[in-house]
Short mmCIF file of N, CA and C in Angstrom, two decimals:
data_model
loop_
_atom_site.label_atom_id
_atom_site.label_comp_id
_atom_site.label_asym_id
_atom_site.label_seq_id
_atom_site.Cartn_x
_atom_site.Cartn_y
_atom_site.Cartn_z
N UNK A 42 -209.28 31.11 -70.88
CA UNK A 42 -208.84 31.38 -69.57
C UNK A 42 -210.00 31.90 -68.78
N UNK A 43 -209.98 31.45 -67.54
CA UNK A 43 -211.09 31.75 -66.56
C UNK A 43 -211.17 33.30 -66.12
N UNK A 44 -212.34 33.45 -65.54
CA UNK A 44 -212.56 35.06 -65.32
C UNK A 44 -211.71 35.22 -63.90
N UNK A 45 -211.21 36.38 -63.75
CA UNK A 45 -210.48 36.57 -62.71
C UNK A 45 -211.49 37.02 -61.59
N UNK A 46 -211.40 36.60 -60.32
CA UNK A 46 -212.28 36.75 -59.15
C UNK A 46 -212.13 38.17 -58.64
N UNK A 47 -213.08 38.70 -58.24
CA UNK A 47 -212.79 40.01 -57.65
C UNK A 47 -211.93 39.87 -56.38
N UNK A 48 -211.38 40.99 -55.95
CA UNK A 48 -210.27 40.85 -54.79
C UNK A 48 -211.03 40.46 -53.44
N UNK A 49 -212.31 40.71 -53.39
CA UNK A 49 -213.03 40.23 -51.95
C UNK A 49 -213.05 38.57 -52.06
N UNK A 50 -213.08 38.12 -53.22
CA UNK A 50 -213.20 36.79 -53.28
C UNK A 50 -211.72 36.00 -52.64
N UNK A 51 -210.91 36.82 -52.78
CA UNK A 51 -209.39 36.35 -52.36
C UNK A 51 -209.43 36.31 -50.75
N UNK A 52 -210.26 37.25 -50.23
CA UNK A 52 -210.26 37.28 -48.61
C UNK A 52 -211.44 36.47 -48.11
N UNK A 53 -212.33 36.02 -49.09
CA UNK A 53 -213.26 35.11 -48.41
C UNK A 53 -213.56 34.14 -49.56
N UNK A 54 -212.67 33.26 -49.69
CA UNK A 54 -212.81 32.30 -50.88
C UNK A 54 -213.93 31.30 -50.63
N UNK A 55 -214.67 31.05 -51.79
CA UNK A 55 -215.88 30.25 -51.79
C UNK A 55 -215.83 29.06 -52.78
N UNK A 56 -214.80 29.22 -53.51
CA UNK A 56 -214.66 28.34 -54.60
C UNK A 56 -213.08 28.14 -54.85
N UNK A 57 -212.54 27.17 -55.55
CA UNK A 57 -211.57 26.73 -55.86
C UNK A 57 -210.76 28.04 -56.56
N UNK A 58 -211.33 28.45 -57.48
CA UNK A 58 -210.61 29.62 -58.28
C UNK A 58 -210.40 30.91 -57.42
N UNK A 59 -211.15 30.91 -56.17
CA UNK A 59 -210.86 32.15 -55.36
C UNK A 59 -209.55 31.87 -54.29
N UNK A 60 -209.02 30.71 -54.44
CA UNK A 60 -207.93 30.37 -53.42
C UNK A 60 -206.54 30.83 -54.20
N UNK A 61 -205.77 31.70 -53.25
CA UNK A 61 -204.64 32.39 -54.02
C UNK A 61 -203.75 31.30 -54.22
N UNK A 62 -203.45 30.15 -53.49
CA UNK A 62 -202.54 29.16 -53.75
C UNK A 62 -202.82 28.30 -55.07
N UNK A 63 -204.25 28.15 -55.19
CA UNK A 63 -204.47 27.58 -56.53
C UNK A 63 -204.25 28.49 -57.72
N UNK A 64 -204.57 29.69 -57.64
CA UNK A 64 -204.10 30.66 -58.71
C UNK A 64 -202.69 30.67 -59.04
N UNK A 65 -201.91 30.66 -58.01
CA UNK A 65 -200.57 30.67 -58.03
C UNK A 65 -200.08 29.49 -58.78
N UNK A 66 -200.62 28.18 -58.20
CA UNK A 66 -200.10 27.04 -58.87
C UNK A 66 -200.63 26.86 -60.50
N UNK A 67 -201.75 27.42 -60.80
CA UNK A 67 -202.19 27.38 -62.14
C UNK A 67 -201.43 28.45 -63.05
N UNK A 68 -200.87 29.55 -62.39
CA UNK A 68 -200.09 30.43 -63.07
C UNK A 68 -198.70 29.74 -63.39
N UNK A 69 -198.08 28.94 -62.67
CA UNK A 69 -196.86 28.34 -62.80
C UNK A 69 -196.79 27.00 -63.49
N UNK A 70 -198.05 26.58 -63.43
CA UNK A 70 -197.98 24.96 -64.07
C UNK A 70 -197.55 24.93 -65.44
N UNK A 71 -198.25 25.85 -66.44
CA UNK A 71 -197.65 25.52 -67.76
C UNK A 71 -196.38 25.87 -67.95
N UNK A 72 -195.87 27.07 -67.36
CA UNK A 72 -194.42 27.43 -67.52
C UNK A 72 -193.53 26.47 -67.09
N UNK A 73 -193.85 25.91 -65.67
CA UNK A 73 -192.95 24.76 -65.02
C UNK A 73 -193.11 23.59 -65.97
N UNK A 74 -194.00 23.37 -66.85
CA UNK A 74 -194.02 22.20 -67.64
C UNK A 74 -192.99 22.39 -68.70
N UNK A 75 -192.86 23.66 -69.19
CA UNK A 75 -191.94 23.82 -70.35
C UNK A 75 -190.47 23.94 -69.81
N UNK A 76 -190.25 24.38 -68.59
CA UNK A 76 -188.77 24.30 -67.98
C UNK A 76 -188.42 22.78 -67.62
N UNK A 77 -189.45 21.92 -67.20
CA UNK A 77 -189.26 20.54 -67.14
C UNK A 77 -188.86 19.94 -68.38
N UNK A 78 -189.61 20.29 -69.49
CA UNK A 78 -189.14 19.56 -70.86
C UNK A 78 -187.79 20.05 -71.16
N UNK A 79 -187.42 21.22 -70.99
CA UNK A 79 -186.04 21.76 -71.25
C UNK A 79 -184.93 20.88 -70.53
N UNK A 80 -185.06 20.87 -69.15
CA UNK A 80 -184.10 20.31 -68.36
C UNK A 80 -184.09 18.82 -68.42
N UNK A 81 -185.21 17.94 -68.38
CA UNK A 81 -185.33 16.58 -68.61
C UNK A 81 -185.15 16.26 -70.04
N UNK A 82 -185.98 16.83 -70.93
CA UNK A 82 -185.69 16.38 -72.31
C UNK A 82 -184.37 16.89 -73.10
N UNK A 83 -183.95 18.08 -72.71
CA UNK A 83 -182.78 18.52 -73.46
C UNK A 83 -181.52 18.33 -72.80
N UNK A 84 -181.61 18.22 -71.28
CA UNK A 84 -180.12 17.99 -70.70
C UNK A 84 -180.11 16.83 -69.88
N UNK A 85 -181.33 16.06 -69.62
CA UNK A 85 -181.20 14.72 -68.97
C UNK A 85 -181.01 14.81 -67.58
N UNK A 86 -181.60 15.98 -66.89
CA UNK A 86 -181.71 16.14 -65.37
C UNK A 86 -182.96 16.47 -64.99
N UNK A 87 -183.36 16.28 -63.71
CA UNK A 87 -184.62 16.49 -63.16
C UNK A 87 -184.77 18.01 -62.86
N UNK A 88 -185.97 18.37 -62.52
CA UNK A 88 -186.19 19.64 -62.16
C UNK A 88 -185.55 19.88 -60.85
N UNK A 89 -185.56 19.02 -60.02
CA UNK A 89 -185.05 19.14 -58.65
C UNK A 89 -183.48 19.42 -58.83
N UNK A 90 -182.70 18.40 -59.70
CA UNK A 90 -181.47 18.52 -59.94
C UNK A 90 -180.93 19.89 -60.59
N UNK A 91 -181.87 20.44 -61.41
CA UNK A 91 -181.60 21.75 -61.93
C UNK A 91 -181.62 22.76 -61.01
N UNK A 92 -182.55 22.75 -60.05
CA UNK A 92 -182.66 23.57 -58.78
C UNK A 92 -181.10 23.40 -57.94
N UNK A 93 -180.70 22.33 -57.90
CA UNK A 93 -179.43 22.11 -57.14
C UNK A 93 -178.37 22.77 -57.84
N UNK A 94 -178.24 22.34 -59.21
CA UNK A 94 -177.19 23.06 -60.01
C UNK A 94 -177.05 24.53 -60.04
N UNK A 95 -178.39 25.23 -60.12
CA UNK A 95 -178.62 26.75 -60.08
C UNK A 95 -178.02 27.11 -58.87
N UNK A 96 -178.48 26.61 -57.81
CA UNK A 96 -177.96 27.05 -56.37
C UNK A 96 -176.52 27.01 -56.14
N UNK A 97 -176.01 25.85 -56.55
CA UNK A 97 -174.59 25.66 -56.59
C UNK A 97 -173.90 26.60 -57.32
N UNK A 98 -174.26 26.91 -58.62
CA UNK A 98 -173.56 27.94 -59.39
C UNK A 98 -173.65 29.31 -58.65
N UNK A 99 -174.75 29.60 -57.91
CA UNK A 99 -174.87 30.81 -57.22
C UNK A 99 -174.03 30.94 -56.11
N UNK A 100 -174.07 29.79 -55.13
CA UNK A 100 -173.25 30.03 -53.81
C UNK A 100 -171.91 29.31 -53.97
N UNK A 101 -171.59 28.56 -54.90
CA UNK A 101 -170.30 27.77 -54.75
C UNK A 101 -170.26 26.56 -53.90
N UNK A 102 -169.32 26.35 -53.32
CA UNK A 102 -169.12 25.23 -52.25
C UNK A 102 -169.96 25.37 -51.13
N UNK A 103 -170.60 24.35 -50.65
CA UNK A 103 -171.68 24.40 -49.65
C UNK A 103 -171.86 22.91 -48.97
N UNK A 104 -172.26 22.90 -47.71
CA UNK A 104 -172.49 21.61 -46.99
C UNK A 104 -173.92 21.30 -47.65
N UNK A 105 -174.07 20.10 -47.76
CA UNK A 105 -175.36 19.41 -48.35
C UNK A 105 -176.59 19.93 -47.32
N UNK A 106 -176.43 19.95 -46.01
CA UNK A 106 -177.61 20.42 -45.23
C UNK A 106 -177.93 21.93 -45.40
N UNK A 107 -176.76 22.74 -45.68
CA UNK A 107 -177.10 24.09 -46.08
C UNK A 107 -177.68 24.19 -47.38
N UNK A 108 -177.40 23.38 -48.25
CA UNK A 108 -178.05 23.45 -49.71
C UNK A 108 -179.48 23.17 -49.49
N UNK A 109 -179.78 22.02 -48.58
CA UNK A 109 -181.22 21.66 -48.49
C UNK A 109 -181.95 22.90 -47.86
N UNK A 110 -181.34 23.57 -46.97
CA UNK A 110 -182.09 24.77 -46.32
C UNK A 110 -182.28 25.83 -47.36
N UNK A 111 -181.37 26.04 -48.15
CA UNK A 111 -181.38 27.18 -49.11
C UNK A 111 -182.62 26.77 -50.14
N UNK A 112 -182.64 25.43 -50.56
CA UNK A 112 -183.64 25.15 -51.49
C UNK A 112 -185.02 24.67 -50.77
N UNK A 113 -185.05 24.83 -49.56
CA UNK A 113 -186.20 24.44 -48.65
C UNK A 113 -186.63 23.06 -49.09
N UNK A 114 -185.62 22.06 -48.98
CA UNK A 114 -185.98 20.75 -49.36
C UNK A 114 -185.52 19.88 -48.10
N UNK A 115 -186.12 18.69 -48.00
CA UNK A 115 -185.83 17.96 -46.63
C UNK A 115 -184.33 17.14 -47.03
N UNK A 116 -183.80 16.87 -46.05
CA UNK A 116 -182.21 16.34 -46.39
C UNK A 116 -182.41 15.02 -47.18
N UNK A 117 -183.33 14.18 -46.99
CA UNK A 117 -183.23 13.02 -47.71
C UNK A 117 -183.38 13.27 -49.35
N UNK A 118 -184.34 14.16 -49.58
CA UNK A 118 -184.39 14.43 -51.18
C UNK A 118 -183.16 15.14 -51.63
N UNK A 119 -182.58 15.95 -50.74
CA UNK A 119 -181.36 16.60 -51.15
C UNK A 119 -180.26 15.60 -51.34
N UNK A 120 -180.15 14.78 -50.53
CA UNK A 120 -178.95 13.66 -50.52
C UNK A 120 -179.27 12.87 -51.90
N UNK A 121 -180.51 12.41 -51.97
CA UNK A 121 -180.86 11.67 -53.30
C UNK A 121 -180.43 12.36 -54.65
N UNK A 122 -180.67 13.74 -54.43
CA UNK A 122 -180.46 14.53 -55.71
C UNK A 122 -178.95 14.69 -55.96
N UNK A 123 -178.20 15.00 -54.78
CA UNK A 123 -176.65 15.11 -54.92
C UNK A 123 -176.08 13.70 -55.17
N UNK A 124 -176.60 12.78 -54.68
CA UNK A 124 -176.09 11.36 -55.18
C UNK A 124 -176.17 11.18 -56.86
N UNK A 125 -177.31 11.54 -57.24
CA UNK A 125 -177.59 11.43 -58.72
C UNK A 125 -176.76 12.29 -59.42
N UNK A 126 -176.56 13.55 -58.93
CA UNK A 126 -175.70 14.60 -59.52
C UNK A 126 -174.13 14.04 -59.58
N UNK A 127 -173.75 13.46 -58.39
CA UNK A 127 -172.35 12.99 -58.38
C UNK A 127 -172.17 11.75 -59.31
N UNK A 128 -173.07 10.91 -59.30
CA UNK A 128 -173.21 9.89 -60.47
C UNK A 128 -173.08 10.23 -61.90
N UNK A 129 -173.59 11.39 -62.22
CA UNK A 129 -173.60 12.01 -63.55
C UNK A 129 -172.29 12.91 -63.72
N UNK A 130 -171.58 12.99 -62.63
CA UNK A 130 -170.42 13.75 -62.60
C UNK A 130 -170.49 15.37 -62.89
N UNK A 131 -171.75 15.58 -62.18
CA UNK A 131 -172.02 17.23 -62.29
C UNK A 131 -171.61 18.00 -61.10
N UNK A 132 -171.41 17.15 -59.93
CA UNK A 132 -170.74 17.91 -58.81
C UNK A 132 -169.55 17.11 -58.25
N UNK A 133 -168.92 17.79 -57.37
CA UNK A 133 -167.82 17.18 -56.61
C UNK A 133 -167.97 17.19 -55.18
N UNK A 134 -167.50 16.20 -54.52
CA UNK A 134 -167.54 16.14 -53.01
C UNK A 134 -166.20 16.48 -52.33
N UNK A 135 -166.04 17.12 -51.40
CA UNK A 135 -164.85 17.41 -50.55
C UNK A 135 -165.01 17.24 -49.22
N UNK A 136 -164.30 16.33 -48.53
CA UNK A 136 -164.53 16.15 -47.16
C UNK A 136 -163.56 17.33 -46.35
N UNK A 137 -164.13 17.77 -45.29
CA UNK A 137 -163.48 18.90 -44.48
C UNK A 137 -162.20 18.04 -43.83
N UNK A 138 -160.98 18.81 -44.05
CA UNK A 138 -159.82 18.23 -43.58
C UNK A 138 -159.76 18.17 -41.99
N UNK A 139 -160.56 19.10 -41.30
CA UNK A 139 -160.42 19.02 -39.79
C UNK A 139 -161.55 18.11 -39.45
N UNK A 140 -162.66 17.82 -40.03
CA UNK A 140 -163.77 17.02 -39.65
C UNK A 140 -164.03 16.21 -40.78
N UNK A 141 -163.63 14.85 -40.76
CA UNK A 141 -163.87 13.96 -41.88
C UNK A 141 -165.26 13.76 -42.17
N UNK A 142 -165.99 13.90 -41.25
CA UNK A 142 -167.54 13.78 -41.39
C UNK A 142 -168.19 14.69 -42.05
N UNK A 143 -167.55 15.85 -42.10
CA UNK A 143 -168.43 16.92 -42.82
C UNK A 143 -167.87 17.05 -44.27
N UNK A 144 -169.00 17.00 -45.23
CA UNK A 144 -168.86 16.95 -46.70
C UNK A 144 -169.28 18.45 -47.29
N UNK A 145 -168.51 18.86 -48.14
CA UNK A 145 -169.03 20.09 -48.93
C UNK A 145 -169.05 19.51 -50.54
N UNK A 146 -170.03 20.24 -51.17
CA UNK A 146 -170.27 19.96 -52.54
C UNK A 146 -170.10 21.16 -53.43
N UNK A 147 -169.77 20.90 -54.59
CA UNK A 147 -169.61 22.16 -55.56
C UNK A 147 -170.02 21.61 -56.83
N UNK A 148 -169.95 22.31 -57.95
CA UNK A 148 -170.14 21.93 -59.27
C UNK A 148 -168.90 21.48 -59.83
N UNK A 149 -169.00 20.56 -60.50
CA UNK A 149 -167.79 20.04 -61.28
C UNK A 149 -167.67 20.92 -62.57
N UNK A 150 -166.49 20.65 -63.42
CA UNK A 150 -166.35 21.48 -64.45
C UNK A 150 -167.50 21.13 -65.49
N UNK A 151 -167.91 19.87 -65.46
CA UNK A 151 -169.07 19.56 -66.35
C UNK A 151 -170.42 20.10 -65.94
N UNK A 152 -170.55 20.17 -64.50
CA UNK A 152 -171.79 20.73 -63.92
C UNK A 152 -171.83 22.44 -64.29
N UNK A 153 -170.74 22.89 -64.11
CA UNK A 153 -170.62 24.39 -64.58
C UNK A 153 -171.00 24.62 -66.11
N UNK A 154 -170.41 23.77 -66.88
CA UNK A 154 -170.69 23.96 -68.24
C UNK A 154 -172.17 23.59 -68.49
N UNK A 155 -172.77 22.55 -67.80
CA UNK A 155 -174.26 22.44 -68.04
C UNK A 155 -174.99 23.70 -67.55
N UNK A 156 -174.70 24.26 -66.50
CA UNK A 156 -175.29 25.46 -65.86
C UNK A 156 -175.29 26.66 -66.99
N UNK A 157 -174.05 26.76 -67.68
CA UNK A 157 -173.87 27.79 -68.66
C UNK A 157 -174.60 27.66 -69.95
N UNK A 158 -174.95 26.45 -70.13
CA UNK A 158 -175.77 26.08 -71.47
C UNK A 158 -177.15 26.22 -71.18
N UNK A 159 -177.58 25.75 -69.93
CA UNK A 159 -178.89 25.65 -69.65
C UNK A 159 -179.63 26.95 -69.17
N UNK A 160 -178.80 27.54 -68.31
CA UNK A 160 -179.37 28.88 -67.62
C UNK A 160 -179.85 29.95 -68.66
N UNK A 161 -179.33 30.16 -69.85
CA UNK A 161 -179.79 31.10 -70.71
C UNK A 161 -181.22 30.51 -71.32
N UNK A 162 -181.30 29.29 -71.54
CA UNK A 162 -182.74 28.66 -71.95
C UNK A 162 -183.82 29.09 -71.10
N UNK A 163 -183.42 28.83 -69.72
CA UNK A 163 -184.40 28.99 -68.66
C UNK A 163 -184.75 30.55 -68.57
N UNK A 164 -183.67 31.38 -68.63
CA UNK A 164 -183.68 32.72 -68.50
C UNK A 164 -184.47 33.15 -69.60
N UNK A 165 -184.29 32.72 -70.75
CA UNK A 165 -185.11 33.11 -71.75
C UNK A 165 -186.71 32.80 -71.73
N UNK A 166 -186.99 31.64 -71.12
CA UNK A 166 -188.24 31.31 -71.02
C UNK A 166 -189.05 32.41 -69.83
N UNK A 167 -188.31 32.65 -69.00
CA UNK A 167 -188.65 33.68 -68.00
C UNK A 167 -189.03 35.01 -68.57
N UNK A 168 -188.14 35.60 -69.52
CA UNK A 168 -188.15 36.66 -70.11
C UNK A 168 -189.46 36.85 -71.18
N UNK A 169 -189.78 35.61 -71.68
CA UNK A 169 -190.89 35.33 -72.45
C UNK A 169 -192.15 35.53 -71.78
N UNK A 170 -192.22 34.98 -70.44
CA UNK A 170 -193.32 34.91 -69.64
C UNK A 170 -193.64 36.31 -69.27
N UNK A 171 -192.67 37.06 -68.86
CA UNK A 171 -192.84 38.54 -68.63
C UNK A 171 -193.30 39.25 -69.73
N UNK A 172 -193.21 38.99 -70.85
CA UNK A 172 -193.62 39.54 -71.93
C UNK A 172 -195.30 39.93 -72.15
N UNK A 173 -195.91 38.91 -71.20
CA UNK A 173 -197.34 38.99 -71.13
C UNK A 173 -197.67 39.98 -70.05
N UNK A 174 -196.79 40.71 -69.35
CA UNK A 174 -197.35 41.71 -68.65
C UNK A 174 -196.55 43.09 -69.13
N UNK A 175 -197.43 44.24 -68.65
CA UNK A 175 -196.79 45.48 -69.11
C UNK A 175 -195.70 45.86 -68.27
N UNK A 176 -194.68 46.44 -68.75
CA UNK A 176 -193.46 46.64 -67.97
C UNK A 176 -193.63 47.40 -66.80
N UNK A 177 -194.49 48.15 -66.76
CA UNK A 177 -194.96 48.97 -65.41
C UNK A 177 -195.40 47.77 -64.47
N UNK A 178 -196.03 46.71 -64.67
CA UNK A 178 -196.38 45.72 -63.70
C UNK A 178 -195.23 44.81 -63.26
N UNK A 179 -194.03 44.87 -63.85
CA UNK A 179 -193.02 43.91 -63.36
C UNK A 179 -192.57 44.21 -61.91
N UNK A 180 -192.47 45.51 -61.50
CA UNK A 180 -191.89 45.92 -60.18
C UNK A 180 -193.11 45.45 -59.22
N UNK A 181 -194.32 45.71 -59.64
CA UNK A 181 -195.47 45.27 -58.77
C UNK A 181 -195.45 43.73 -58.55
N UNK A 182 -195.35 42.99 -59.65
CA UNK A 182 -195.26 41.50 -59.48
C UNK A 182 -194.09 41.08 -58.57
N UNK A 183 -192.68 41.71 -58.75
CA UNK A 183 -191.85 41.28 -57.84
C UNK A 183 -192.09 41.79 -56.35
N UNK A 184 -192.64 42.85 -56.12
CA UNK A 184 -193.10 43.24 -54.87
C UNK A 184 -194.08 42.40 -54.26
N UNK A 185 -195.10 41.89 -54.97
CA UNK A 185 -196.09 41.04 -54.52
C UNK A 185 -195.51 39.68 -54.06
N UNK A 186 -194.54 39.09 -54.89
CA UNK A 186 -194.11 37.96 -54.80
C UNK A 186 -193.20 37.95 -53.47
N UNK A 187 -192.31 39.00 -53.56
CA UNK A 187 -191.52 39.13 -52.22
C UNK A 187 -192.23 39.25 -50.91
N UNK A 188 -193.37 39.90 -50.90
CA UNK A 188 -194.36 40.04 -49.80
C UNK A 188 -194.95 38.72 -49.31
N UNK A 189 -195.48 37.90 -50.51
CA UNK A 189 -196.04 36.64 -50.31
C UNK A 189 -195.01 35.55 -49.75
N UNK A 190 -193.78 35.70 -50.35
CA UNK A 190 -192.67 34.83 -49.79
C UNK A 190 -192.37 35.26 -48.18
N UNK A 191 -192.39 36.43 -47.84
CA UNK A 191 -192.08 36.79 -46.56
C UNK A 191 -193.10 36.46 -45.51
N UNK A 192 -194.37 36.61 -45.99
CA UNK A 192 -195.51 36.19 -45.12
C UNK A 192 -195.42 34.52 -45.05
N UNK A 193 -195.39 33.99 -46.20
CA UNK A 193 -195.08 32.40 -45.90
C UNK A 193 -194.18 32.01 -44.88
N UNK A 194 -192.88 32.67 -45.04
CA UNK A 194 -191.89 32.26 -44.13
C UNK A 194 -192.27 32.66 -42.58
N UNK A 195 -193.04 33.88 -42.60
CA UNK A 195 -193.57 34.07 -41.14
C UNK A 195 -194.54 33.20 -40.69
N UNK A 196 -195.35 32.76 -41.37
CA UNK A 196 -196.45 31.82 -40.95
C UNK A 196 -195.64 30.50 -40.64
N UNK A 197 -194.79 30.02 -41.44
CA UNK A 197 -194.02 28.90 -41.13
C UNK A 197 -193.30 29.01 -39.85
N UNK A 198 -192.79 30.18 -39.69
CA UNK A 198 -191.97 30.27 -38.50
C UNK A 198 -192.95 30.32 -37.31
N UNK A 199 -194.20 30.64 -37.29
CA UNK A 199 -195.11 30.75 -36.23
C UNK A 199 -195.83 29.46 -36.15
N UNK A 200 -195.52 28.53 -37.04
CA UNK A 200 -196.26 27.25 -37.03
C UNK A 200 -197.72 27.19 -37.09
N UNK A 201 -198.12 28.05 -38.21
CA UNK A 201 -199.49 28.23 -38.32
C UNK A 201 -200.37 27.00 -38.63
N UNK A 202 -199.56 26.17 -39.28
CA UNK A 202 -200.14 24.89 -39.67
C UNK A 202 -199.65 23.86 -38.81
N UNK A 203 -200.38 23.15 -37.67
CA UNK A 203 -199.78 22.31 -36.91
C UNK A 203 -199.53 20.81 -37.53
N UNK A 204 -200.18 20.50 -38.38
CA UNK A 204 -200.09 19.31 -39.06
C UNK A 204 -198.60 19.04 -39.62
N UNK A 205 -198.25 17.87 -39.56
CA UNK A 205 -197.01 17.46 -40.17
C UNK A 205 -197.12 16.50 -41.32
N UNK A 206 -196.46 16.57 -42.34
CA UNK A 206 -196.29 15.56 -43.33
C UNK A 206 -195.36 14.35 -43.00
N UNK A 207 -195.83 12.99 -42.95
CA UNK A 207 -195.20 12.06 -42.57
C UNK A 207 -194.67 11.31 -43.55
N UNK A 208 -193.64 11.81 -44.36
CA UNK A 208 -192.99 11.41 -45.62
C UNK A 208 -192.21 10.08 -45.15
N UNK A 209 -191.60 10.08 -43.94
CA UNK A 209 -190.79 8.99 -43.71
C UNK A 209 -191.67 7.66 -43.61
N UNK A 210 -193.04 7.65 -43.49
CA UNK A 210 -193.88 6.57 -43.22
C UNK A 210 -194.52 6.41 -44.45
N UNK A 211 -194.00 6.94 -45.59
CA UNK A 211 -194.73 6.67 -46.80
C UNK A 211 -195.83 7.71 -47.38
N UNK A 212 -195.97 8.75 -46.24
CA UNK A 212 -197.08 9.83 -46.58
C UNK A 212 -198.50 9.34 -46.84
N UNK A 213 -198.96 9.96 -47.74
CA UNK A 213 -200.62 9.45 -47.93
C UNK A 213 -200.66 8.31 -48.97
N UNK A 214 -199.57 7.86 -49.45
CA UNK A 214 -199.53 6.38 -50.04
C UNK A 214 -199.80 5.34 -49.32
N UNK A 215 -199.34 5.53 -48.01
CA UNK A 215 -199.55 4.30 -47.02
C UNK A 215 -200.46 4.50 -45.78
N UNK A 216 -201.01 5.83 -45.80
CA UNK A 216 -201.71 5.95 -44.62
C UNK A 216 -202.78 6.89 -44.95
N UNK A 217 -204.06 6.62 -44.60
CA UNK A 217 -205.22 7.42 -44.96
C UNK A 217 -205.88 7.66 -43.49
N UNK A 218 -205.78 8.92 -43.05
CA UNK A 218 -205.98 9.04 -41.53
C UNK A 218 -207.56 9.13 -41.22
N UNK A 219 -208.26 9.32 -42.14
CA UNK A 219 -209.84 9.34 -42.06
C UNK A 219 -210.50 8.05 -42.26
N UNK A 220 -211.39 7.79 -41.43
CA UNK A 220 -212.05 6.38 -41.69
C UNK A 220 -213.33 6.56 -42.50
N UNK A 221 -213.17 5.89 -43.52
CA UNK A 221 -214.30 5.95 -44.62
C UNK A 221 -214.92 4.68 -44.77
N UNK A 222 -216.24 4.80 -44.52
CA UNK A 222 -217.11 3.40 -44.61
C UNK A 222 -217.50 3.20 -46.24
N UNK A 223 -217.19 2.10 -46.71
CA UNK A 223 -217.48 1.77 -48.07
C UNK A 223 -218.44 0.93 -48.28
N UNK A 224 -219.48 1.09 -48.89
CA UNK A 224 -220.74 0.35 -49.04
C UNK A 224 -220.46 -0.38 -50.50
N UNK A 225 -220.53 -1.70 -50.46
CA UNK A 225 -220.39 -2.33 -51.72
C UNK A 225 -221.83 -2.92 -52.09
N UNK A 226 -222.26 -2.77 -53.20
CA UNK A 226 -223.50 -3.13 -53.64
C UNK A 226 -223.58 -4.38 -54.39
#
């Protein structure tokens, strides 16, 4: 395990290990890999589909656009995930009787059963991860995560980052905005 930078390095990063987002990514990487193996290898769904199933178990029936907002996903990815869950018979769709264009989704009986089998496995993984912290630090961790989430939401609302990801045009796979001179020898 790498050395922990001092707190001044977080405020004036000079190296990758000093970046808060990099440290958070590293902290979640190994545990996320275990969760992915559980959902994909054990249950045949993707990590994104698991997020949708978990949210649907929590909120019940919802419009796809509201689900996308809850999960902070774009509508295209949400639509693809819902289509896959529908094909796997894990969700049901219902058209609004008053407005036939409006659709609501909810877990099917099979989707609810999958959630009830899968949630304890993921919850157990979370409990195992917390065993790496002293009990007194649990509240501090949750408080810090809440504050980071709130600050991230505030920065997004302020449009602190003006650039936009252009996923509709293929993102960085099809477009490299910097001109690079390549010298072939």
